[in-house]
Amino acid sequence: MWQLSLVIGLAFSPIAAAMAFLITYEEWSHHQLPRAEVLKRSCQMAGVTLLFFLLVSLAIGLWVSYLGGRA
């Protein structure tokens, strides 16, 4: 079951990361920062979002597998 959860995470985490990048870019661009700084902060947020969603999907898959093995 954790494999399916990982595949789902690999499919949807990049979408979440792209959305986080776009939202962060749009918000930080209103603060009159240099474009390089806005891109840096947006990429950092996209990376954190990607990692978070991958880890959460894997943890849920492992948890469901664990619960299924106990039954």
mmCIF file of C-alpha atoms in Angstrom:
data_model
loop_
_atom_site.group_PDB
_atom_site.id
_atom_site.type_symbol
_atom_site.label_atom_id
_atom_site.label_comp_id
_atom_site.label_asym_id
_atom_site.label_seq_id
_atom_site.Cartn_x
_atom_site.Cartn_y
_atom_site.Cartn_z
ATOM 1 C CA MET A 1 0.000 0.000 0.000
ATOM 2 C CA TRP A 2 2.864 2.380 0.697
ATOM 3 C CA GLN A 3 3.978 2.031 -2.934
ATOM 4 C CA LEU A 4 0.626 3.331 -4.160
ATOM 5 C CA SER A 5 0.818 6.182 -1.702
ATOM 6 C CA LEU A 6 4.301 7.049 -2.928
ATOM 7 C CA VAL A 7 3.120 7.031 -6.559
ATOM 8 C CA ILE A 8 0.247 9.334 -5.628
ATOM 9 C CA GLY A 9 2.685 11.576 -3.790
ATOM 10 C CA LEU A 10 5.030 11.640 -6.776
ATOM 11 C CA ALA A 11 2.113 12.591 -9.017
ATOM 12 C CA PHE A 12 0.612 15.363 -6.906
ATOM 13 C CA SER A 13 3.592 16.805 -5.017
ATOM 14 C CA PRO A 14 4.977 18.602 -8.080
ATOM 15 C CA ILE A 15 1.562 20.155 -8.663
ATOM 16 C CA ALA A 16 1.463 21.377 -5.068
ATOM 17 C CA ALA A 17 5.031 22.675 -5.390
ATOM 18 C CA ALA A 18 4.168 24.564 -8.571
ATOM 19 C CA MET A 19 1.170 26.153 -6.888
ATOM 20 C CA ALA A 20 3.284 27.107 -3.867
ATOM 21 C CA PHE A 21 5.847 28.668 -6.206
ATOM 22 C CA LEU A 22 3.220 30.701 -8.047
ATOM 23 C CA ILE A 23 1.505 31.893 -4.879
ATOM 24 C CA THR A 24 4.778 32.812 -3.186
ATOM 25 C CA TYR A 25 6.091 34.545 -6.301
ATOM 26 C CA GLU A 26 2.925 36.578 -6.643
ATOM 27 C CA GLU A 27 2.936 37.626 -2.984
ATOM 28 C CA TRP A 28 6.654 38.482 -2.742
ATOM 29 C CA SER A 29 6.610 40.399 -6.027
ATOM 30 C CA HIS A 30 4.453 43.052 -4.303
ATOM 31 C CA HIS A 31 7.255 43.852 -1.809
ATOM 32 C CA GLN A 32 9.557 45.630 -4.268
ATOM 33 C CA LEU A 33 12.354 43.066 -3.839
ATOM 34 C CA PRO A 34 14.808 42.264 -6.618
ATOM 35 C CA ARG A 35 13.543 39.594 -9.007
ATOM 36 C CA ALA A 36 16.400 37.234 -8.071
ATOM 37 C CA GLU A 37 15.405 37.381 -4.389
ATOM 38 C CA VAL A 38 11.745 36.722 -5.217
ATOM 39 C CA LEU A 39 12.704 33.725 -7.377
ATOM 40 C CA LYS A 40 15.004 32.381 -4.648
ATOM 41 C CA ARG A 41 12.304 32.572 -1.981
ATOM 42 C CA SER A 42 9.693 31.086 -4.301
ATOM 43 C CA CYS A 43 11.952 28.159 -5.219
ATOM 44 C CA GLN A 44 12.700 27.511 -1.559
ATOM 45 C CA MET A 45 8.994 27.379 -0.763
ATOM 46 C CA ALA A 46 8.346 25.073 -3.710
ATOM 47 C CA GLY A 47 11.091 22.714 -2.495
ATOM 48 C CA VAL A 48 9.733 22.657 1.049
ATOM 49 C CA THR A 49 6.223 21.985 -0.254
ATOM 50 C CA LEU A 50 7.432 19.164 -2.504
ATOM 51 C CA LEU A 51 9.329 17.504 0.331
ATOM 52 C CA PHE A 52 6.449 17.946 2.772
ATOM 53 C CA PHE A 53 3.841 16.380 0.497
ATOM 54 C CA LEU A 54 6.123 13.485 -0.450
ATOM 55 C CA LEU A 55 6.902 12.708 3.189
ATOM 56 C CA VAL A 56 3.285 13.010 4.298
ATOM 57 C CA SER A 57 2.039 10.738 1.505
ATOM 58 C CA LEU A 58 4.717 8.168 2.334
ATOM 59 C CA ALA A 59 3.916 8.354 6.057
ATOM 60 C CA ILE A 60 0.206 7.852 5.392
ATOM 61 C CA GLY A 61 0.952 4.897 3.131
ATOM 62 C CA LEU A 62 3.186 3.282 5.752
ATOM 63 C CA TRP A 63 0.595 3.937 8.450
ATOM 64 C CA VAL A 64 -2.204 2.373 6.376
ATOM 65 C CA SER A 65 0.038 -0.622 5.569
ATOM 66 C CA TYR A 66 0.807 -1.032 9.262
ATOM 67 C CA LEU A 67 -2.872 -0.911 10.187
ATOM 68 C CA GLY A 68 -3.722 -3.393 7.400
ATOM 69 C CA GLY A 69 -1.092 -5.843 8.692
ATOM 70 C CA ARG A 70 -2.510 -5.762 12.196
ATOM 71 C CA ALA A 71 -6.009 -6.801 11.136
#
